[in-house]
Amino acid sequence: MRKILHLVLKEMKIRLKYRFVWVNMALTPFFIIGPYVFSSRIADVNSLAENVLIGALLWYWLNQYFFGVGDGFTEEREEGALISVVLAPISLLAFLFSKAADTFLMNLYITFFTLLFFYLSGIKLEIHLYFLLLLAVSGVYITFFSIFFAALSLWKKRIRSINSTAQFFFGVLSGMVNPVENFPSYVRLISYMIPLTYLISIGRSIIKNGNMSGFVPQLLILTGLSFAYLILGVWLLKKAENEIRKKGEWESW
Amino acid sequence: MVRSLYLAKASFLSAKRYRIDWYGAFLTPLLTIMPVVLLYYFGTESGLVRFFYGATNTKNIIGYLLLGAAYWNYVEVLWGSVFALRYYMRIGQLEELFIMPVSSIGYILSWSVFGLVKVTVESVPIIVLAVLLNLMTFNLVEFALAAGVVILSIIASFGLVFLFFGITLRFKEGDELVSLLGNAAPLIGGMFFPVSVLPKGLEYFAYAFPFTWGLDLSRHFLMSTNTLLDLEKESIVLLALSFLYLGLGAISFKILQNRARRKGFQGF
């Protein structure tokens, strides 16, 4: 745990050196999810913009985890530093968890500014304590999902090329802008395999009802699914690690 | 010039090796507009269609979005030069790059030509989709006019490339600004809806952006949508802004590059 905290601290110290990153992080999410939220406002249905904002915000959390954790080995690989990570007395899984903790902190920063900018643009989301809890939970569960992607990316290097595309797929299929119930049944089958689907649905319930009642079954499925991805991810990570060790490919990309 | 084109060719041949990169690039523009398409598709009782018809003179929202995505593909791809520069900084090859017999402008040209060729290939699905769905009804003259508008927009985009390239050389973090602008531009420039929907502050900002006018004119020529100003005035605004951006970009690049060379390129 201390090792993870040290790594998080290191990431934060590095980031503090780059001032433009903070400006970019504060503004970009508003601009990326803005088109979807503003389009829904055109529709003249008051609750629609709120629903889309919740969906898009949670989707943006997934984006950050997919870049931060899912793509967690890429930068080190390109800079030739992955071999140092492997030689360091910390497991690859712990290394990814440190990236997840760092992403979580950045996501809090992002969320604050995003909600502020939407508030100033006239889209006001009533934030409940439960919603903040959900964000924390989503951090854990999306981390598990991202570890699965990171393992895939370690195993098959070029997978990272479709990271952004995959994120959009997950967003659309998870019901970022519309409830998944609108989709045909065969599309819904895929939707229900994505943890984000449950998080968005729970988030909308919280904002609508102001409490956490009525979605325990969803939370249970979400927990089961996320742990399944974690187990699969850890297994794949080990498999990829062993394969790379055998082939001596730590420095190739 | 010849060296730059050879570099562009080399980049293209390298890119051809990784087919999976192309699959992502083919799909991303379509997936970007997909959430708005879904809002439109599942929201038949919503005011989206009414709004679009009133504000733009078209009910063809999918065509409107497809054209916006194709336009932004061309404008934004040039900004990739800054990411390429940053990439070489990160992997520690910037110094080697600058002792090659190719100038900074040569690199910008090379990476831009590569980007334009690549984006033309990547835009095929959008263009085919637009034609298949018979979304746009235009004649050759209108198509030529729209192409002229895109070329003017590309000239303006080069202005920003020069500015951000210079900033990256001098302050290293230019890619963060490009990323911010690249993410903000579709919203501010009217890719998804007319800029009149934006909050007032952003709307005024949008008018200082040549791409807002460029996209508006392209849509007018290809889809007969309403324009922000009358055609003649809007063309003059686009022309003036494009060359203003190019001029300012070129000057700032010169200044920033000289300062960066004096300070040294090492580090990132």
Coordinates of C-alpha atoms in Angstrom, one line a residue:
Chain A
M1 CA 0.0 0.0 0.0
R2 CA 2.8 2.4 0.9
K3 CA 4.5 1.7 -2.4
I4 CA 1.3 2.5 -4.3
L5 CA 1.0 5.8 -2.3
H6 CA 4.6 6.7 -3.2
L7 CA 3.8 6.1 -6.9
V8 CA 0.7 8.3 -6.7
L9 CA 2.7 11.0 -5.0
K10 CA 5.4 10.8 -7.7
E11 CA 2.7 11.1 -10.5
M12 CA 1.2 14.1 -8.8
K13 CA 4.6 15.8 -8.4
I14 CA 5.4 15.3 -12.0
R15 CA 2.0 16.6 -13.1
L16 CA 2.4 19.7 -10.9
K17 CA 5.4 20.6 -13.1
Y18 CA 3.1 20.9 -16.2
R19 CA 0.7 23.8 -15.7
F20 CA -1.1 23.4 -19.1
V21 CA -2.2 19.9 -18.1
W22 CA -4.3 21.4 -15.3
V23 CA -5.9 23.9 -17.6
N24 CA -6.6 21.2 -20.2
M25 CA -8.1 18.8 -17.5
A26 CA -10.4 21.5 -16.1
L27 CA -11.8 22.6 -19.5
T28 CA -11.7 19.6 -21.8
P29 CA -14.4 17.4 -20.3
F30 CA -16.9 20.2 -20.6
F31 CA -16.1 20.6 -24.3
I32 CA -16.2 16.8 -24.9
I33 CA -19.5 16.1 -23.2
G34 CA -21.0 19.5 -24.0
P35 CA -22.3 18.6 -27.4
Y36 CA -24.4 15.7 -26.0
V37 CA -25.7 17.7 -23.1
F38 CA -26.5 20.8 -25.2
S39 CA -28.1 18.7 -27.9
S40 CA -30.4 17.2 -25.3
R41 CA -31.3 20.7 -24.0
I42 CA -32.4 21.6 -27.5
A43 CA -34.9 18.8 -27.2
D44 CA -36.8 21.0 -24.7
V45 CA -37.2 18.2 -22.2
N46 CA -35.9 19.4 -18.8
S47 CA -34.9 16.2 -17.3
L48 CA -33.1 14.9 -20.5
A49 CA -30.2 17.3 -20.2
E50 CA -29.7 16.2 -16.6
N51 CA -29.8 12.5 -17.5
V52 CA -27.4 13.0 -20.4
L53 CA -25.0 14.9 -18.1
I54 CA -25.0 12.1 -15.6
G55 CA -24.4 9.5 -18.3
A56 CA -21.7 11.5 -20.0
L57 CA -19.9 12.4 -16.8
L58 CA -19.7 8.7 -15.7
W59 CA -18.6 7.9 -19.3
Y60 CA -15.9 10.5 -19.0
W61 CA -14.7 8.8 -15.7
L62 CA -14.4 5.6 -17.7
N63 CA -12.4 7.5 -20.4
Q64 CA -9.9 8.7 -17.9
Y65 CA -9.5 5.2 -16.4
F66 CA -9.0 3.7 -19.8
F67 CA -6.3 6.2 -20.6
G68 CA -4.8 6.2 -17.1
V69 CA -5.0 2.5 -16.2
G70 CA -6.0 0.7 -19.4
D71 CA -3.2 2.5 -21.3
G72 CA -1.1 2.4 -18.2
F73 CA 2.0 0.7 -19.8
T74 CA 2.1 2.6 -23.1
E75 CA 4.0 5.7 -22.0
E76 CA 6.6 3.7 -20.1
R77 CA 6.9 1.4 -23.1
E78 CA 7.4 4.2 -25.6
E79 CA 10.0 5.9 -23.3
G80 CA 11.8 2.7 -22.8
A81 CA 11.0 2.8 -19.0
L82 CA 8.8 -0.3 -18.8
I83 CA 11.8 -2.5 -18.1
S84 CA 12.5 -0.4 -15.0
V85 CA 8.9 -0.8 -13.9
V86 CA 9.3 -4.6 -14.2
L87 CA 12.6 -4.6 -12.3
A88 CA 11.2 -2.4 -9.5
P89 CA 10.1 -4.2 -6.4
I90 CA 6.4 -3.7 -7.1
S91 CA 4.0 -5.9 -9.0
L92 CA 2.4 -4.8 -12.3
L93 CA -1.0 -5.0 -10.6
A94 CA 0.1 -2.6 -7.8
F95 CA 1.6 -0.4 -10.5
L96 CA -1.8 -0.3 -12.2
F97 CA -3.6 0.4 -8.9
S98 CA -1.3 3.4 -8.3
K99 CA -2.4 4.7 -11.8
A100 CA -6.0 4.1 -10.7
A101 CA -5.6 6.1 -7.5
D102 CA -3.9 8.9 -9.5
T103 CA -6.8 8.8 -12.1
F104 CA -9.3 9.0 -9.3
L105 CA -7.8 12.2 -7.9
M106 CA -7.7 13.7 -11.3
N107 CA -11.3 12.7 -11.9
L108 CA -12.4 14.5 -8.8
Y109 CA -10.7 17.6 -10.1
I110 CA -12.3 17.2 -13.5
T111 CA -15.8 16.6 -12.1
F112 CA -15.7 19.7 -10.0
F113 CA -14.9 22.0 -13.0
T114 CA -17.2 20.2 -15.3
L115 CA -20.2 20.6 -13.0
L116 CA -19.2 24.2 -12.4
F117 CA -19.0 25.0 -16.1
F118 CA -22.4 23.3 -16.8
Y119 CA -23.9 25.2 -13.8
L120 CA -22.6 28.5 -15.3
S121 CA -24.2 27.4 -18.7
G122 CA -27.6 26.9 -17.0
I123 CA -27.5 23.1 -16.6
K124 CA -27.8 22.6 -12.8
L125 CA -27.4 19.1 -11.4
E126 CA -28.6 18.6 -7.9
I127 CA -25.8 16.7 -6.3
H128 CA -26.7 14.2 -3.6
L129 CA -24.2 12.7 -1.2
Y130 CA -25.2 9.3 -2.7
F131 CA -24.1 10.5 -6.1
L132 CA -20.7 11.3 -4.7
L133 CA -20.6 7.9 -3.2
L134 CA -21.5 6.4 -6.6
L135 CA -18.6 8.2 -8.2
A136 CA -16.2 6.7 -5.6
V137 CA -17.7 3.2 -6.2
S138 CA -17.5 3.7 -10.0
G139 CA -13.8 4.6 -9.5
V140 CA -13.2 1.1 -8.0
Y141 CA -15.4 -0.8 -10.5
I142 CA -14.1 0.9 -13.6
T143 CA -10.6 0.4 -12.4
F144 CA -11.3 -3.4 -12.4
F145 CA -12.6 -3.1 -15.9
S146 CA -9.6 -1.0 -17.0
I147 CA -7.2 -3.5 -15.6
F148 CA -8.7 -6.0 -17.9
F149 CA -8.0 -3.7 -20.8
A150 CA -4.5 -2.9 -19.6
A151 CA -3.8 -6.7 -19.5
L152 CA -5.1 -7.0 -23.0
S153 CA -2.9 -4.1 -24.1
L154 CA 0.2 -5.7 -22.5
W155 CA -0.5 -8.9 -24.2
K156 CA -1.3 -7.5 -27.6
K157 CA 0.5 -4.2 -27.9
R158 CA -1.6 -2.6 -30.7
I159 CA -4.9 -3.0 -28.8
R160 CA -4.1 0.5 -27.4
S161 CA -4.8 1.9 -30.9
I162 CA -8.5 1.2 -30.4
N163 CA -8.7 2.6 -26.9
S164 CA -10.6 5.7 -27.9
T165 CA -12.9 3.8 -30.2
A166 CA -13.6 1.2 -27.5
Q167 CA -14.5 4.0 -25.1
F168 CA -17.0 5.5 -27.5
F169 CA -18.5 2.0 -28.0
F170 CA -18.9 1.5 -24.3
G171 CA -20.4 5.0 -23.9
V172 CA -23.0 4.5 -26.6
L173 CA -23.9 0.9 -25.6
S174 CA -24.1 1.8 -21.9
G175 CA -26.9 4.3 -22.5
M176 CA -24.8 7.5 -22.1
V177 CA -27.5 9.5 -23.8
N178 CA -30.6 7.3 -23.7
P179 CA -31.7 4.4 -21.5
V180 CA -30.5 1.0 -22.7
E181 CA -34.1 -0.2 -22.7
N182 CA -34.5 1.6 -26.0
F183 CA -32.0 -0.7 -27.7
P184 CA -33.0 -4.0 -29.4
S185 CA -32.6 -7.1 -27.2
Y186 CA -29.4 -8.3 -28.9
V187 CA -27.7 -4.9 -28.4
R188 CA -28.8 -4.9 -24.7
L189 CA -27.0 -8.2 -24.2
I190 CA -23.8 -6.4 -24.9
S191 CA -24.8 -3.4 -22.8
Y192 CA -25.4 -5.6 -19.8
M193 CA -21.8 -6.9 -20.0
I194 CA -20.4 -3.4 -19.5
P195 CA -20.2 -2.2 -15.9
L196 CA -20.8 1.4 -17.0
T197 CA -24.4 0.5 -17.9
Y198 CA -25.3 -0.2 -14.3
L199 CA -23.4 2.8 -13.0
I200 CA -25.3 5.2 -15.3
S201 CA -28.6 3.6 -14.5
I202 CA -27.9 3.8 -10.7
G203 CA -26.7 7.4 -11.1
R204 CA -29.9 8.4 -12.8
S205 CA -32.0 6.8 -10.1
I206 CA -30.2 8.6 -7.4
I207 CA -30.6 12.0 -9.0
K208 CA -34.3 11.2 -9.8
N209 CA -35.3 9.7 -6.4
G210 CA -32.7 11.3 -4.1
N211 CA -32.0 7.9 -2.4
M212 CA -30.4 4.6 -2.9
S213 CA -33.5 2.4 -2.8
G214 CA -34.5 0.1 -5.6
F215 CA -31.3 -0.7 -7.2
V216 CA -29.7 -3.3 -4.9
P217 CA -30.0 -6.0 -7.6
Q218 CA -28.2 -3.8 -10.1
L219 CA -25.4 -3.1 -7.6
L220 CA -25.0 -6.8 -7.0
I221 CA -24.7 -7.6 -10.7
L222 CA -22.3 -4.6 -11.1
T223 CA -20.2 -6.0 -8.3
G224 CA -20.1 -9.5 -9.7
L225 CA -19.4 -8.3 -13.2
S226 CA -16.6 -6.0 -12.1
F227 CA -14.9 -8.7 -10.0
A228 CA -15.2 -11.1 -12.9
Y229 CA -13.3 -8.5 -15.1
L230 CA -10.7 -8.1 -12.4
I231 CA -10.1 -11.8 -12.0
L232 CA -9.9 -12.2 -15.8
G233 CA -7.6 -9.1 -16.0
V234 CA -5.2 -10.4 -13.3
W235 CA -5.0 -13.8 -15.0
L236 CA -4.3 -12.2 -18.4
L237 CA -1.8 -9.8 -16.8
K238 CA 0.2 -12.8 -15.4
K239 CA -0.1 -14.6 -18.7
A240 CA 1.2 -11.6 -20.7
E241 CA 3.9 -11.0 -18.1
N242 CA 5.2 -14.6 -18.3
E243 CA 5.0 -14.6 -22.1
I244 CA 7.0 -11.3 -22.4
R245 CA 9.6 -12.6 -19.9
K246 CA 10.1 -15.7 -21.9
K247 CA 10.4 -13.9 -25.2
G248 CA 12.4 -11.0 -23.7
E249 CA 10.1 -8.4 -25.2
W250 CA 10.0 -5.8 -22.4
E251 CA 11.8 -3.3 -24.5
S252 CA 10.0 -3.8 -27.8
W253 CA 6.9 -2.0 -29.0
Chain B
M1 CA 10.0 20.2 -50.2
V2 CA 11.1 16.9 -51.8
R3 CA 12.6 15.7 -48.5
S4 CA 9.3 16.6 -46.7
L5 CA 7.3 14.7 -49.2
Y6 CA 9.6 11.7 -48.8
L7 CA 9.1 11.9 -45.0
A8 CA 5.4 12.0 -45.5
K9 CA 5.6 8.9 -47.8
A10 CA 7.7 7.1 -45.1
S11 CA 5.2 8.0 -42.4
F12 CA 2.3 6.7 -44.6
L13 CA 4.1 3.4 -45.4
S14 CA 4.8 3.0 -41.6
A15 CA 1.2 3.7 -40.8
K16 CA 0.1 1.1 -43.4
R17 CA 1.8 -1.6 -41.4
Y18 CA -0.6 -1.2 -38.5
R19 CA -4.1 -2.0 -39.8
I20 CA -5.7 -1.9 -36.4
D21 CA -4.9 1.9 -36.1
W22 CA -7.1 2.4 -39.2
Y23 CA -10.0 0.5 -37.9
G24 CA -10.2 2.9 -34.9
A25 CA -9.7 5.9 -37.1
F26 CA -12.5 4.8 -39.5
L27 CA -15.0 4.4 -36.6
T28 CA -14.2 7.3 -34.3
P29 CA -15.8 10.1 -36.3
L30 CA -19.0 8.0 -36.6
L31 CA -19.0 7.1 -33.0
T32 CA -18.5 10.7 -32.0
I33 CA -21.7 11.7 -33.6
M34 CA -23.6 8.6 -32.6
P35 CA -24.8 9.8 -29.2
V36 CA -26.5 12.8 -30.9
V37 CA -28.0 10.5 -33.6
L38 CA -29.4 8.4 -30.8
L39 CA -30.9 11.4 -29.1
Y40 CA -32.5 12.3 -32.4
Y41 CA -33.6 8.7 -33.2
F42 CA -35.1 7.9 -29.8
G43 CA -36.5 11.3 -29.2
T44 CA -39.1 11.6 -31.9
E45 CA -41.3 13.7 -29.6
S46 CA -38.4 16.0 -28.8
G47 CA -37.9 19.4 -30.2
L48 CA -34.6 18.5 -31.9
V49 CA -36.1 18.2 -35.4
R50 CA -38.3 21.3 -35.0
F51 CA -35.3 23.3 -33.8
F52 CA -33.0 22.1 -36.6
Y53 CA -35.6 23.0 -39.3
G54 CA -36.1 26.4 -37.8
A55 CA -32.5 27.3 -37.2
T56 CA -30.9 25.7 -40.3
N57 CA -33.5 25.0 -42.9
T58 CA -32.9 21.3 -42.8
K59 CA -34.5 18.3 -41.1
N60 CA -31.6 16.2 -42.2
I61 CA -29.8 16.0 -38.8
I62 CA -27.7 13.0 -39.7
G63 CA -26.4 14.7 -42.9
Y64 CA -25.7 17.8 -40.9
L65 CA -23.6 15.8 -38.3
L66 CA -21.8 13.7 -41.0
L67 CA -20.7 16.8 -42.9
G68 CA -19.6 18.4 -39.6
A69 CA -17.5 15.3 -38.7
A70 CA -15.9 15.1 -42.2
Y71 CA -15.0 18.9 -42.1
W72 CA -13.4 18.6 -38.6
N73 CA -11.5 15.5 -39.7
Y74 CA -9.7 17.7 -42.3
V75 CA -9.2 20.8 -40.1
E76 CA -8.0 19.0 -37.0
V77 CA -5.7 16.5 -38.6
L78 CA -3.0 19.2 -39.2
W79 CA -2.8 19.8 -35.5
G80 CA -1.4 16.2 -35.2
S81 CA 2.0 17.8 -36.2
V82 CA 2.2 19.1 -32.7
F83 CA 1.6 15.7 -31.2
A84 CA 4.2 14.2 -33.5
L85 CA 6.7 16.8 -32.3
R86 CA 5.9 16.1 -28.7
Y87 CA 6.2 12.3 -29.3
Y88 CA 9.8 12.8 -30.6
M89 CA 10.5 15.0 -27.6
R90 CA 9.2 12.3 -25.2
I91 CA 11.2 9.5 -26.8
G92 CA 14.3 11.7 -26.8
Q93 CA 14.8 12.1 -30.5
L94 CA 14.1 15.8 -30.9
E95 CA 17.7 16.8 -31.2
E96 CA 18.4 14.2 -33.9
L97 CA 15.3 15.5 -35.7
F98 CA 16.6 19.0 -35.7
I99 CA 20.1 18.2 -36.9
M100 CA 18.6 16.5 -40.0
P101 CA 18.7 18.5 -43.2
V102 CA 14.9 19.3 -42.9
S103 CA 13.6 22.5 -41.5
S104 CA 10.8 22.9 -38.9
I105 CA 8.5 24.0 -41.7
G106 CA 9.6 20.9 -43.6
Y107 CA 8.5 18.7 -40.7
I108 CA 5.2 20.5 -40.4
L109 CA 4.6 20.1 -44.1
S110 CA 5.6 16.5 -44.0
W111 CA 3.4 15.5 -41.1
S112 CA 0.5 17.6 -42.4
V113 CA 0.6 16.0 -45.9
F114 CA 0.7 12.6 -44.2
G115 CA -2.3 13.6 -42.1
L116 CA -4.3 14.9 -45.0
V117 CA -3.7 11.7 -47.0
K118 CA -4.6 9.6 -44.0
V119 CA -7.7 11.5 -43.2
T120 CA -8.9 11.3 -46.8
V121 CA -8.7 7.5 -46.6
E122 CA -10.3 7.6 -43.1
S123 CA -13.2 9.8 -44.3
V124 CA -14.3 7.3 -46.9
P125 CA -16.9 5.7 -44.7
I126 CA -18.4 9.0 -43.8
I127 CA -18.5 10.1 -47.5
V128 CA -19.9 6.8 -48.7
L129 CA -22.5 6.8 -45.9
A130 CA -23.6 10.3 -46.9
V131 CA -23.9 9.4 -50.6
L132 CA -25.6 6.1 -49.9
L133 CA -28.2 7.7 -47.7
N134 CA -28.6 10.4 -50.4
L135 CA -28.1 12.9 -47.6
M136 CA -26.7 15.7 -49.7
T137 CA -28.0 17.0 -52.9
F138 CA -25.5 19.2 -54.6
N139 CA -24.1 20.0 -58.0
L140 CA -20.4 20.1 -59.1
V141 CA -20.2 23.9 -58.8
E142 CA -21.5 23.8 -55.2
F143 CA -19.1 20.9 -54.5
A144 CA -16.2 23.0 -55.9
L145 CA -17.2 26.0 -53.7
A146 CA -17.4 23.8 -50.6
A147 CA -14.0 22.3 -51.5
G148 CA -12.6 25.9 -51.8
V149 CA -14.0 26.7 -48.3
V150 CA -12.3 23.6 -46.9
I151 CA -9.0 24.7 -48.4
L152 CA -9.4 28.1 -46.9
S153 CA -10.1 26.5 -43.5
I154 CA -7.0 24.3 -43.9
I155 CA -5.0 27.5 -44.5
A156 CA -6.4 28.9 -41.3
S157 CA -5.6 25.7 -39.5
F158 CA -2.0 25.9 -40.6
G159 CA -1.9 29.3 -38.7
L160 CA -2.7 27.4 -35.5
V161 CA -0.3 24.6 -36.3
F162 CA 2.5 27.2 -36.6
L163 CA 1.5 28.9 -33.3
F164 CA 1.3 25.6 -31.4
F165 CA 4.4 24.2 -32.9
G166 CA 6.3 27.3 -31.7
I167 CA 4.7 27.0 -28.3
T168 CA 5.7 23.4 -28.0
L169 CA 9.3 24.1 -29.0
R170 CA 9.5 26.9 -26.5
F171 CA 7.4 25.7 -23.6
K172 CA 7.2 22.0 -24.3
E173 CA 3.5 21.6 -23.3
G174 CA 1.9 22.8 -26.6
D175 CA 0.2 19.5 -27.0
E176 CA -2.0 20.1 -24.0
L177 CA -3.3 23.3 -25.7
V178 CA -3.8 21.5 -29.0
S179 CA -5.7 18.8 -27.1
L180 CA -7.8 21.4 -25.4
L181 CA -8.5 23.2 -28.7
G182 CA -9.1 20.0 -30.5
N183 CA -11.7 18.9 -28.0
A184 CA -13.3 22.3 -27.8
A185 CA -13.4 23.1 -31.5
P186 CA -16.3 20.8 -32.5
L187 CA -18.5 22.2 -29.9
I188 CA -17.5 25.8 -30.5
G189 CA -17.3 25.5 -34.3
G190 CA -20.8 24.2 -34.7
M191 CA -20.2 20.6 -35.6
F192 CA -23.2 19.3 -33.7
F193 CA -25.6 22.2 -33.9
P194 CA -25.7 25.9 -34.9
V195 CA -23.6 28.0 -32.6
S196 CA -26.6 30.1 -31.5
V197 CA -27.4 27.3 -29.1
L198 CA -24.2 27.9 -27.1
P199 CA -24.1 30.0 -24.0
K200 CA -23.5 33.6 -25.0
G201 CA -19.8 33.8 -24.0
L202 CA -19.0 30.7 -26.1
E203 CA -21.1 31.9 -29.0
Y204 CA -19.0 35.2 -29.3
F205 CA -15.8 33.1 -29.0
A206 CA -17.1 30.9 -31.9
Y207 CA -17.3 33.9 -34.2
A208 CA -13.6 34.6 -33.8
F209 CA -12.9 31.1 -35.0
P210 CA -12.5 30.8 -38.8
F211 CA -13.8 27.2 -38.7
T212 CA -17.3 28.3 -37.5
W213 CA -17.7 30.3 -40.7
G214 CA -16.0 27.6 -42.8
L215 CA -18.3 24.8 -41.6
D216 CA -21.3 27.0 -42.0
L217 CA -20.4 27.8 -45.6
S218 CA -19.6 24.2 -46.4
R219 CA -23.0 23.1 -45.1
H220 CA -24.7 25.8 -47.1
F221 CA -23.1 24.7 -50.4
L222 CA -23.7 21.0 -49.8
M223 CA -27.0 21.1 -47.9
S224 CA -28.5 24.5 -48.6
T225 CA -28.6 25.4 -44.9
N226 CA -29.1 28.9 -43.7
T227 CA -25.9 30.9 -43.2
L228 CA -24.9 33.1 -40.2
L229 CA -24.5 36.2 -42.5
D230 CA -25.3 36.7 -46.1
L231 CA -23.1 34.7 -48.4
E232 CA -20.8 37.5 -49.6
K233 CA -20.1 38.9 -46.2
E234 CA -19.6 35.5 -44.7
S235 CA -17.1 34.6 -47.4
I236 CA -15.1 37.8 -46.8
V237 CA -15.1 37.0 -43.0
L238 CA -13.7 33.5 -43.7
L239 CA -11.1 34.8 -46.1
A240 CA -9.9 37.6 -43.8
L241 CA -9.8 35.3 -40.7
S242 CA -8.0 32.5 -42.5
F243 CA -5.2 34.7 -43.7
L244 CA -5.1 36.6 -40.4
Y245 CA -4.6 33.3 -38.5
L246 CA -2.0 32.1 -41.0
G247 CA 0.0 35.4 -40.8
L248 CA -0.1 35.6 -37.0
G249 CA 0.7 31.9 -36.7
A250 CA 3.8 32.3 -39.0
I251 CA 5.1 35.3 -37.1
S252 CA 4.6 33.7 -33.7
F253 CA 6.3 30.5 -34.9
K254 CA 9.3 32.5 -36.1
I255 CA 9.6 34.3 -32.7
L256 CA 9.0 31.2 -30.6
Q257 CA 11.4 29.0 -32.5
N258 CA 14.2 31.5 -32.2
R259 CA 13.7 31.7 -28.5
A260 CA 13.5 28.0 -28.2
R261 CA 16.8 27.5 -30.1
R262 CA 18.5 30.1 -27.9
K263 CA 17.2 28.3 -24.7
G264 CA 17.9 24.8 -26.0
F265 CA 15.6 22.0 -27.0
Q266 CA 16.6 19.3 -24.5
G267 CA 14.0 17.9 -22.0
F268 CA 10.3 17.5 -22.1

